[in-house]
Amino acid sequence: MSEGTMQRRAQRVERDQRAKRRGRVLVCAAAVPVMLVAAGCSSDSGSGDSTDKAAKAAASASASPSPTVQAAAYGKLPEPCKVLSKKTLEDLVPKGKSGKEGKSDDISTRGSCSWNSLDNNGVKGSQFRWLNVSMLRFESDVTRGPADKLAQEHFEKQVQEAQAVEGAKSVKTEPVAGTGDQATAVRYDLKKKEGTFKQQTVVARVENVVVTLDYYGAGLAGDKTPSGADMLKDAKKAAKEAVGAVSEANGEGGGKAGGDPSKSPSKGASDEPSKDTEASPSKKPASKT
């Protein structure tokens, strides 16, 4: 074999080897995009699933109803010193002047007014009377419950407090018909150095408002002790009148004073239920002035 032939054969072998190497490079290069595409598809698929799941969770959360509670039926209170008529005040506190309104940081949720009367007969003694009306209105709260339920709980608490006054004697409790949704009267005697005081407390609830009426009296300086039965009768009458004033203030014409079912619409809600403006009058010491 000539030298030229051998050289040409060597060149062909070298060309074949170079061609094979280029083929392998092209095959590898072609495989890389395929892998990237496959990886990209896999990544997109996972991302889509995650997005779908998040969207479904958000939709489920938005579809779930928010906690709700029935709104309060009564949205305001009457002026405390105007809940009783002039005639009623003349009967219960005949020597009383204008009522003294209690302090309140929100007159739409709490209010009170008190009157006192001293019929001074000199050496023959004196007749003392004290009257107080307080009103507390509750608002519905998602965490605590509907307003009328909160009012009922306060109603029960007020009755219990009236029954547990320190020093009370001959405590008697009875339901009061025809006054709001529910009403209870508590009566007892308190003996003090000035005389025996006859205490009457009537607690009534009308919708989401609790009315507490305290009425007590005594014969001083030797005058006779007033009739507890008569005072209780007057207290019940006054409590019914105060409950009627609450209903009228909310556009019901005093219907709930007679125990009629409420048909009033909701009036909205405030941040939280109120607390009593003052301490229970039954716990206050009697005064001669």
mmCIF file of C-alpha atoms in Angstrom:
data_model
loop_
_atom_site.group_PDB
_atom_site.id
_atom_site.type_symbol
_atom_site.label_atom_id
_atom_site.label_comp_id
_atom_site.label_asym_id
_atom_site.label_seq_id
_atom_site.Cartn_x
_atom_site.Cartn_y
_atom_site.Cartn_z
ATOM 1 C CA MET A 1 0.000 0.000 0.000
ATOM 2 C CA SER A 2 1.386 3.336 -0.986
ATOM 3 C CA GLU A 3 2.077 6.053 1.474
ATOM 4 C CA GLY A 4 -0.577 8.287 -0.105
ATOM 5 C CA THR A 5 -3.246 5.635 0.268
ATOM 6 C CA MET A 6 -2.431 5.121 3.931
ATOM 7 C CA GLN A 7 -2.610 8.844 4.573
ATOM 8 C CA ARG A 8 -6.038 9.135 2.949
ATOM 9 C CA ARG A 9 -7.355 6.193 5.000
ATOM 10 C CA ALA A 10 -6.100 7.792 8.221
ATOM 11 C CA GLN A 11 -7.846 11.059 7.294
ATOM 12 C CA ARG A 12 -11.141 9.222 6.677
ATOM 13 C CA VAL A 13 -10.922 7.496 10.084
ATOM 14 C CA GLU A 14 -10.254 10.791 11.771
ATOM 15 C CA ARG A 15 -13.230 12.409 9.965
ATOM 16 C CA ASP A 16 -15.499 9.539 11.014
ATOM 17 C CA GLN A 17 -14.455 9.875 14.657
ATOM 18 C CA ARG A 18 -15.082 13.652 14.597
ATOM 19 C CA ALA A 19 -18.520 13.076 13.090
ATOM 20 C CA LYS A 20 -19.413 10.576 15.812
ATOM 21 C CA ARG A 21 -18.336 13.015 18.522
ATOM 22 C CA ARG A 22 -20.452 15.797 16.999
ATOM 23 C CA GLY A 23 -23.424 13.444 16.889
ATOM 24 C CA ARG A 24 -23.101 12.614 20.544
ATOM 25 C CA VAL A 25 -22.909 16.348 21.448
ATOM 26 C CA LEU A 26 -26.032 17.115 19.403
ATOM 27 C CA VAL A 27 -27.925 14.255 21.013
ATOM 28 C CA CYS A 28 -27.013 15.488 24.522
ATOM 29 C CA ALA A 29 -27.875 19.073 23.590
ATOM 30 C CA ALA A 30 -31.224 17.967 22.299
ATOM 31 C CA ALA A 31 -31.909 15.994 25.460
ATOM 32 C CA VAL A 32 -31.319 18.980 27.762
ATOM 33 C CA PRO A 33 -34.346 21.040 26.560
ATOM 34 C CA VAL A 34 -36.527 17.954 26.808
ATOM 35 C CA MET A 35 -35.528 17.529 30.441
ATOM 36 C CA LEU A 36 -36.048 21.204 31.145
ATOM 37 C CA VAL A 37 -39.469 21.113 29.513
ATOM 38 C CA ALA A 38 -40.418 18.047 31.554
ATOM 39 C CA ALA A 39 -39.204 19.664 34.746
ATOM 40 C CA GLY A 40 -41.021 22.860 33.882
ATOM 41 C CA CYS A 41 -44.256 21.001 33.251
ATOM 42 C CA SER A 42 -43.889 19.197 36.545
ATOM 43 C CA SER A 43 -43.258 22.489 38.386
ATOM 44 C CA ASP A 44 -46.194 24.220 36.687
ATOM 45 C CA SER A 45 -48.446 21.340 37.591
ATOM 46 C CA GLY A 46 -47.509 21.558 41.268
ATOM 47 C CA SER A 47 -47.930 25.327 41.352
ATOM 48 C CA GLY A 48 -51.342 25.040 39.763
ATOM 49 C CA ASP A 49 -52.464 22.481 42.296
ATOM 50 C CA SER A 50 -51.308 24.690 45.165
ATOM 51 C CA THR A 51 -53.089 27.721 43.710
ATOM 52 C CA ASP A 52 -56.272 25.726 43.197
ATOM 53 C CA LYS A 53 -56.172 24.468 46.756
ATOM 54 C CA ALA A 54 -55.636 27.997 48.136
ATOM 55 C CA ALA A 55 -58.488 29.324 46.007
ATOM 56 C CA LYS A 56 -60.795 26.546 47.169
ATOM 57 C CA ALA A 57 -59.870 27.194 50.826
ATOM 58 C CA ALA A 58 -60.552 30.925 50.418
ATOM 59 C CA ALA A 59 -63.877 30.219 48.729
ATOM 60 C CA SER A 60 -64.813 27.820 51.502
ATOM 61 C CA ALA A 61 -63.922 30.378 54.167
ATOM 62 C CA SER A 62 -65.927 33.108 52.442
ATOM 63 C CA ALA A 63 -68.862 30.759 52.061
ATOM 64 C CA SER A 64 -68.893 29.998 55.813
ATOM 65 C CA PRO A 65 -71.423 32.300 57.563
ATOM 66 C CA SER A 66 -70.050 34.843 60.061
ATOM 67 C CA PRO A 67 -71.308 34.586 63.667
ATOM 68 C CA THR A 68 -74.512 36.566 64.064
ATOM 69 C CA VAL A 69 -76.851 37.446 66.915
ATOM 70 C CA GLN A 70 -80.306 38.975 66.924
ATOM 71 C CA ALA A 71 -80.142 42.743 67.317
ATOM 72 C CA ALA A 72 -81.593 44.478 70.368
ATOM 73 C CA ALA A 73 -85.293 45.335 70.158
ATOM 74 C CA TYR A 74 -85.057 48.646 72.032
ATOM 75 C CA GLY A 75 -82.521 51.251 71.007
ATOM 76 C CA LYS A 76 -83.066 54.047 73.529
ATOM 77 C CA LEU A 77 -84.371 55.034 76.942
ATOM 78 C CA PRO A 78 -86.770 57.754 78.023
ATOM 79 C CA GLU A 79 -85.642 60.683 80.163
ATOM 80 C CA PRO A 80 -85.325 59.153 83.638
ATOM 81 C CA CYS A 81 -87.010 61.980 85.539
ATOM 82 C CA LYS A 82 -89.998 61.904 83.159
ATOM 83 C CA VAL A 83 -90.933 58.229 83.338
ATOM 84 C CA LEU A 84 -93.482 58.871 86.110
ATOM 85 C CA SER A 85 -96.486 61.144 85.884
ATOM 86 C CA LYS A 86 -97.016 64.123 88.150
ATOM 87 C CA LYS A 87 -99.970 62.331 89.759
ATOM 88 C CA THR A 88 -97.857 59.268 90.596
ATOM 89 C CA LEU A 89 -95.133 61.417 92.116
ATOM 90 C CA GLU A 90 -97.686 63.293 94.213
ATOM 91 C CA ASP A 91 -98.947 59.977 95.563
ATOM 92 C CA LEU A 92 -95.548 58.440 96.323
ATOM 93 C CA VAL A 93 -93.447 61.477 97.271
ATOM 94 C CA PRO A 94 -96.017 64.157 98.137
ATOM 95 C CA LYS A 95 -93.484 66.630 99.501
ATOM 96 C CA GLY A 96 -90.900 65.872 96.858
ATOM 97 C CA LYS A 97 -89.528 68.482 94.505
ATOM 98 C CA SER A 98 -88.035 67.897 91.072
ATOM 99 C CA GLY A 99 -86.221 64.610 90.629
ATOM 100 C CA LYS A 100 -82.468 64.322 90.800
ATOM 101 C CA GLU A 101 -81.066 62.643 87.708
ATOM 102 C CA GLY A 102 -78.188 60.228 88.223
ATOM 103 C CA LYS A 103 -74.923 60.572 86.357
ATOM 104 C CA SER A 104 -74.548 58.581 83.162
ATOM 105 C CA ASP A 105 -71.880 58.545 80.458
ATOM 106 C CA ASP A 106 -74.437 57.251 77.945
ATOM 107 C CA ILE A 107 -78.069 58.227 78.451
ATOM 108 C CA SER A 108 -79.183 55.820 75.713
ATOM 109 C CA THR A 109 -78.065 52.800 77.738
ATOM 110 C CA ARG A 110 -78.476 53.802 81.377
ATOM 111 C CA GLY A 111 -80.332 56.356 83.421
ATOM 112 C CA SER A 112 -81.804 56.953 86.857
ATOM 113 C CA CYS A 113 -83.759 59.526 88.807
ATOM 114 C CA SER A 114 -84.582 59.842 92.508
ATOM 115 C CA TRP A 115 -87.045 61.805 94.593
ATOM 116 C CA ASN A 116 -87.405 62.234 98.343
ATOM 117 C CA SER A 117 -90.192 63.599 100.494
ATOM 118 C CA LEU A 118 -90.260 64.687 104.142
ATOM 119 C CA ASP A 119 -93.629 65.588 105.605
ATOM 120 C CA ASN A 120 -92.526 67.264 108.796
ATOM 121 C CA ASN A 121 -95.263 67.551 111.431
ATOM 122 C CA GLY A 122 -93.089 68.963 114.188
ATOM 123 C CA VAL A 123 -93.554 67.284 117.566
ATOM 124 C CA LYS A 124 -96.053 64.916 115.992
ATOM 125 C CA GLY A 125 -93.310 63.332 113.928
ATOM 126 C CA SER A 126 -92.603 63.126 110.228
ATOM 127 C CA GLN A 127 -93.216 60.873 107.274
ATOM 128 C CA PHE A 128 -90.228 60.171 105.060
ATOM 129 C CA ARG A 129 -90.366 58.711 101.538
ATOM 130 C CA TRP A 130 -87.642 57.944 99.015
ATOM 131 C CA LEU A 131 -88.162 56.812 95.425
ATOM 132 C CA ASN A 132 -85.667 55.829 92.764
ATOM 133 C CA VAL A 133 -86.107 54.538 89.211
ATOM 134 C CA SER A 134 -83.135 53.155 87.301
ATOM 135 C CA MET A 135 -83.061 51.800 83.752
ATOM 136 C CA LEU A 136 -80.410 49.708 82.084
ATOM 137 C CA ARG A 137 -80.498 48.841 78.376
ATOM 138 C CA PHE A 138 -78.468 45.999 76.913
ATOM 139 C CA GLU A 139 -77.146 45.520 73.386
ATOM 140 C CA SER A 140 -76.632 42.223 71.607
ATOM 141 C CA ASP A 141 -73.087 40.908 71.522
ATOM 142 C CA VAL A 142 -71.736 38.125 69.299
ATOM 143 C CA THR A 143 -69.668 36.641 72.124
ATOM 144 C CA ARG A 144 -72.090 37.204 75.021
ATOM 145 C CA GLY A 145 -75.443 36.628 73.354
ATOM 146 C CA PRO A 146 -78.669 38.451 72.435
ATOM 147 C CA ALA A 147 -79.653 41.580 74.304
ATOM 148 C CA ASP A 148 -82.856 40.202 75.841
ATOM 149 C CA LYS A 149 -80.917 37.252 77.288
ATOM 150 C CA LEU A 150 -78.370 39.605 78.844
ATOM 151 C CA ALA A 151 -81.217 41.701 80.234
ATOM 152 C CA GLN A 152 -82.861 38.634 81.730
ATOM 153 C CA GLU A 153 -79.618 37.669 83.460
ATOM 154 C CA HIS A 154 -79.360 41.154 84.937
ATOM 155 C CA PHE A 155 -83.012 41.021 85.965
ATOM 156 C CA GLU A 156 -82.374 37.850 87.952
ATOM 157 C CA LYS A 157 -79.273 39.360 89.532
ATOM 158 C CA GLN A 158 -81.192 42.453 90.636
ATOM 159 C CA VAL A 159 -83.880 40.325 92.276
ATOM 160 C CA GLN A 160 -81.271 38.275 94.107
ATOM 161 C CA GLU A 161 -79.526 41.403 95.371
ATOM 162 C CA ALA A 162 -82.804 42.830 96.646
ATOM 163 C CA GLN A 163 -83.480 39.611 98.531
ATOM 164 C CA ALA A 164 -80.037 39.616 100.149
ATOM 165 C CA VAL A 165 -79.844 43.146 101.588
ATOM 166 C CA GLU A 166 -77.967 43.145 104.872
ATOM 167 C CA GLY A 167 -80.226 43.599 107.870
ATOM 168 C CA ALA A 168 -83.435 42.945 105.931
ATOM 169 C CA LYS A 169 -86.271 41.427 107.985
ATOM 170 C CA SER A 170 -89.424 39.626 106.853
ATOM 171 C CA VAL A 171 -88.284 39.379 103.237
ATOM 172 C CA LYS A 172 -91.097 38.487 100.842
ATOM 173 C CA THR A 173 -90.941 37.973 97.096
ATOM 174 C CA GLU A 174 -93.791 37.790 94.614
ATOM 175 C CA PRO A 175 -94.284 37.976 90.840
ATOM 176 C CA VAL A 176 -95.863 41.081 89.371
ATOM 177 C CA ALA A 177 -98.321 40.553 86.534
ATOM 178 C CA GLY A 178 -98.904 42.885 83.599
ATOM 179 C CA THR A 179 -95.562 44.675 83.819
ATOM 180 C CA GLY A 180 -93.239 44.097 80.885
ATOM 181 C CA ASP A 181 -92.059 40.625 79.975
ATOM 182 C CA GLN A 182 -91.377 39.696 83.590
ATOM 183 C CA ALA A 183 -91.436 41.488 86.922
ATOM 184 C CA THR A 184 -90.795 40.605 90.553
ATOM 185 C CA ALA A 185 -91.435 42.539 93.758
ATOM 186 C CA VAL A 186 -89.296 42.155 96.866
ATOM 187 C CA ARG A 187 -90.378 43.705 100.163
ATOM 188 C CA TYR A 188 -88.779 43.749 103.592
ATOM 189 C CA ASP A 189 -88.268 45.814 106.749
ATOM 190 C CA LEU A 190 -85.112 47.604 107.851
ATOM 191 C CA LYS A 191 -84.907 48.655 111.466
ATOM 192 C CA LYS A 192 -82.747 51.697 112.160
ATOM 193 C CA LYS A 193 -82.376 54.140 115.007
ATOM 194 C CA GLU A 194 -84.704 56.581 113.220
ATOM 195 C CA GLY A 195 -87.462 53.968 112.941
ATOM 196 C CA THR A 196 -88.598 51.000 110.880
ATOM 197 C CA PHE A 197 -88.219 51.506 107.156
ATOM 198 C CA LYS A 198 -90.526 49.715 104.749
ATOM 199 C CA GLN A 199 -88.642 48.834 101.585
ATOM 200 C CA GLN A 200 -90.244 47.857 98.269
ATOM 201 C CA THR A 201 -88.191 46.907 95.212
ATOM 202 C CA VAL A 202 -89.825 46.070 91.893
ATOM 203 C CA VAL A 203 -87.568 44.717 89.148
ATOM 204 C CA ALA A 204 -89.043 44.474 85.654
ATOM 205 C CA ARG A 205 -87.708 43.509 82.246
ATOM 206 C CA VAL A 206 -89.170 44.686 78.976
ATOM 207 C CA GLU A 207 -87.296 43.318 75.958
ATOM 208 C CA ASN A 208 -83.630 44.300 76.466
ATOM 209 C CA VAL A 209 -84.269 46.886 79.195
ATOM 210 C CA VAL A 210 -84.337 46.292 82.946
ATOM 211 C CA VAL A 211 -86.208 48.749 85.152
ATOM 212 C CA THR A 212 -85.556 48.719 88.901
ATOM 213 C CA LEU A 213 -87.809 50.775 91.139
ATOM 214 C CA ASP A 214 -86.986 51.255 94.828
ATOM 215 C CA TYR A 215 -89.467 52.843 97.160
ATOM 216 C CA TYR A 216 -89.168 53.027 100.910
ATOM 217 C CA GLY A 217 -90.545 55.069 103.746
ATOM 218 C CA ALA A 218 -90.673 55.417 107.506
ATOM 219 C CA GLY A 219 -92.421 57.268 110.284
ATOM 220 C CA LEU A 220 -89.822 59.400 112.052
ATOM 221 C CA ALA A 221 -89.700 61.121 115.428
ATOM 222 C CA GLY A 222 -92.470 58.963 116.808
ATOM 223 C CA ASP A 223 -94.802 59.050 113.816
ATOM 224 C CA LYS A 224 -96.426 55.767 112.824
ATOM 225 C CA THR A 225 -94.768 53.313 110.454
ATOM 226 C CA PRO A 226 -96.353 53.394 106.985
ATOM 227 C CA SER A 227 -98.243 50.394 105.646
ATOM 228 C CA GLY A 228 -95.946 48.101 103.681
ATOM 229 C CA ALA A 229 -98.885 46.710 101.726
ATOM 230 C CA ASP A 230 -99.945 50.198 100.618
ATOM 231 C CA MET A 231 -96.405 51.122 99.653
ATOM 232 C CA LEU A 232 -96.019 47.920 97.657
ATOM 233 C CA LYS A 233 -99.218 48.665 95.770
ATOM 234 C CA ASP A 234 -97.894 52.134 94.909
ATOM 235 C CA ALA A 235 -94.515 50.737 93.896
ATOM 236 C CA LYS A 236 -96.083 48.222 91.514
ATOM 237 C CA LYS A 237 -98.171 50.947 89.908
ATOM 238 C CA ALA A 238 -95.138 53.169 89.449
ATOM 239 C CA ALA A 239 -93.018 50.329 88.023
ATOM 240 C CA LYS A 240 -95.677 49.525 85.450
ATOM 241 C CA GLU A 241 -95.779 53.193 84.466
ATOM 242 C CA ALA A 242 -91.980 53.319 84.095
ATOM 243 C CA VAL A 243 -91.990 50.199 81.908
ATOM 244 C CA GLY A 244 -94.673 51.789 79.757
ATOM 245 C CA ALA A 245 -92.484 54.881 79.336
ATOM 246 C CA VAL A 246 -89.652 52.692 78.036
ATOM 247 C CA SER A 247 -91.925 51.097 75.455
ATOM 248 C CA GLU A 248 -93.335 54.456 74.401
ATOM 249 C CA ALA A 249 -89.831 55.846 73.930
ATOM 250 C CA ASN A 250 -89.233 53.068 71.412
ATOM 251 C CA GLY A 251 -92.447 53.626 69.497
ATOM 252 C CA GLU A 252 -94.627 50.930 71.039
ATOM 253 C CA GLY A 253 -97.192 53.094 72.746
ATOM 254 C CA GLY A 254 -96.538 51.489 76.111
ATOM 255 C CA GLY A 255 -97.901 48.131 74.927
ATOM 256 C CA LYS A 256 -95.303 46.130 76.807
ATOM 257 C CA ALA A 257 -96.398 47.692 80.067
ATOM 258 C CA GLY A 258 -99.339 45.355 79.858
ATOM 259 C CA GLY A 259 -97.231 42.362 78.957
ATOM 260 C CA ASP A 260 -98.097 42.277 75.245
ATOM 261 C CA PRO A 261 -95.652 40.466 72.929
ATOM 262 C CA SER A 262 -93.143 42.789 71.332
ATOM 263 C CA LYS A 263 -93.379 43.511 67.642
ATOM 264 C CA SER A 264 -90.765 46.230 67.471
ATOM 265 C CA PRO A 265 -87.959 46.045 64.875
ATOM 266 C CA SER A 266 -84.316 45.980 65.840
ATOM 267 C CA LYS A 267 -82.719 49.298 66.630
ATOM 268 C CA GLY A 268 -79.042 48.410 66.294
ATOM 269 C CA ALA A 269 -76.331 47.591 68.792
ATOM 270 C CA SER A 270 -73.618 49.297 70.783
ATOM 271 C CA ASP A 271 -70.211 48.001 71.850
ATOM 272 C CA GLU A 272 -71.170 46.419 75.124
ATOM 273 C CA PRO A 273 -73.901 46.239 77.759
ATOM 274 C CA SER A 274 -73.956 48.952 80.367
ATOM 275 C CA LYS A 275 -73.459 48.806 84.069
ATOM 276 C CA ASP A 276 -75.679 50.305 86.725
ATOM 277 C CA THR A 277 -75.362 54.042 87.135
ATOM 278 C CA GLU A 278 -75.566 53.849 90.892
ATOM 279 C CA ALA A 279 -75.518 51.318 93.659
ATOM 280 C CA SER A 280 -78.809 49.690 94.535
ATOM 281 C CA PRO A 281 -80.884 52.277 96.434
ATOM 282 C CA SER A 282 -81.963 49.552 98.857
ATOM 283 C CA LYS A 283 -78.406 49.539 100.175
ATOM 284 C CA LYS A 284 -78.314 53.287 100.789
ATOM 285 C CA PRO A 285 -78.886 54.559 104.316
ATOM 286 C CA ALA A 286 -82.102 56.404 104.831
ATOM 287 C CA SER A 287 -81.944 60.137 105.277
ATOM 288 C CA LYS A 288 -84.170 62.631 106.967
ATOM 289 C CA THR A 289 -83.572 65.291 104.389
#
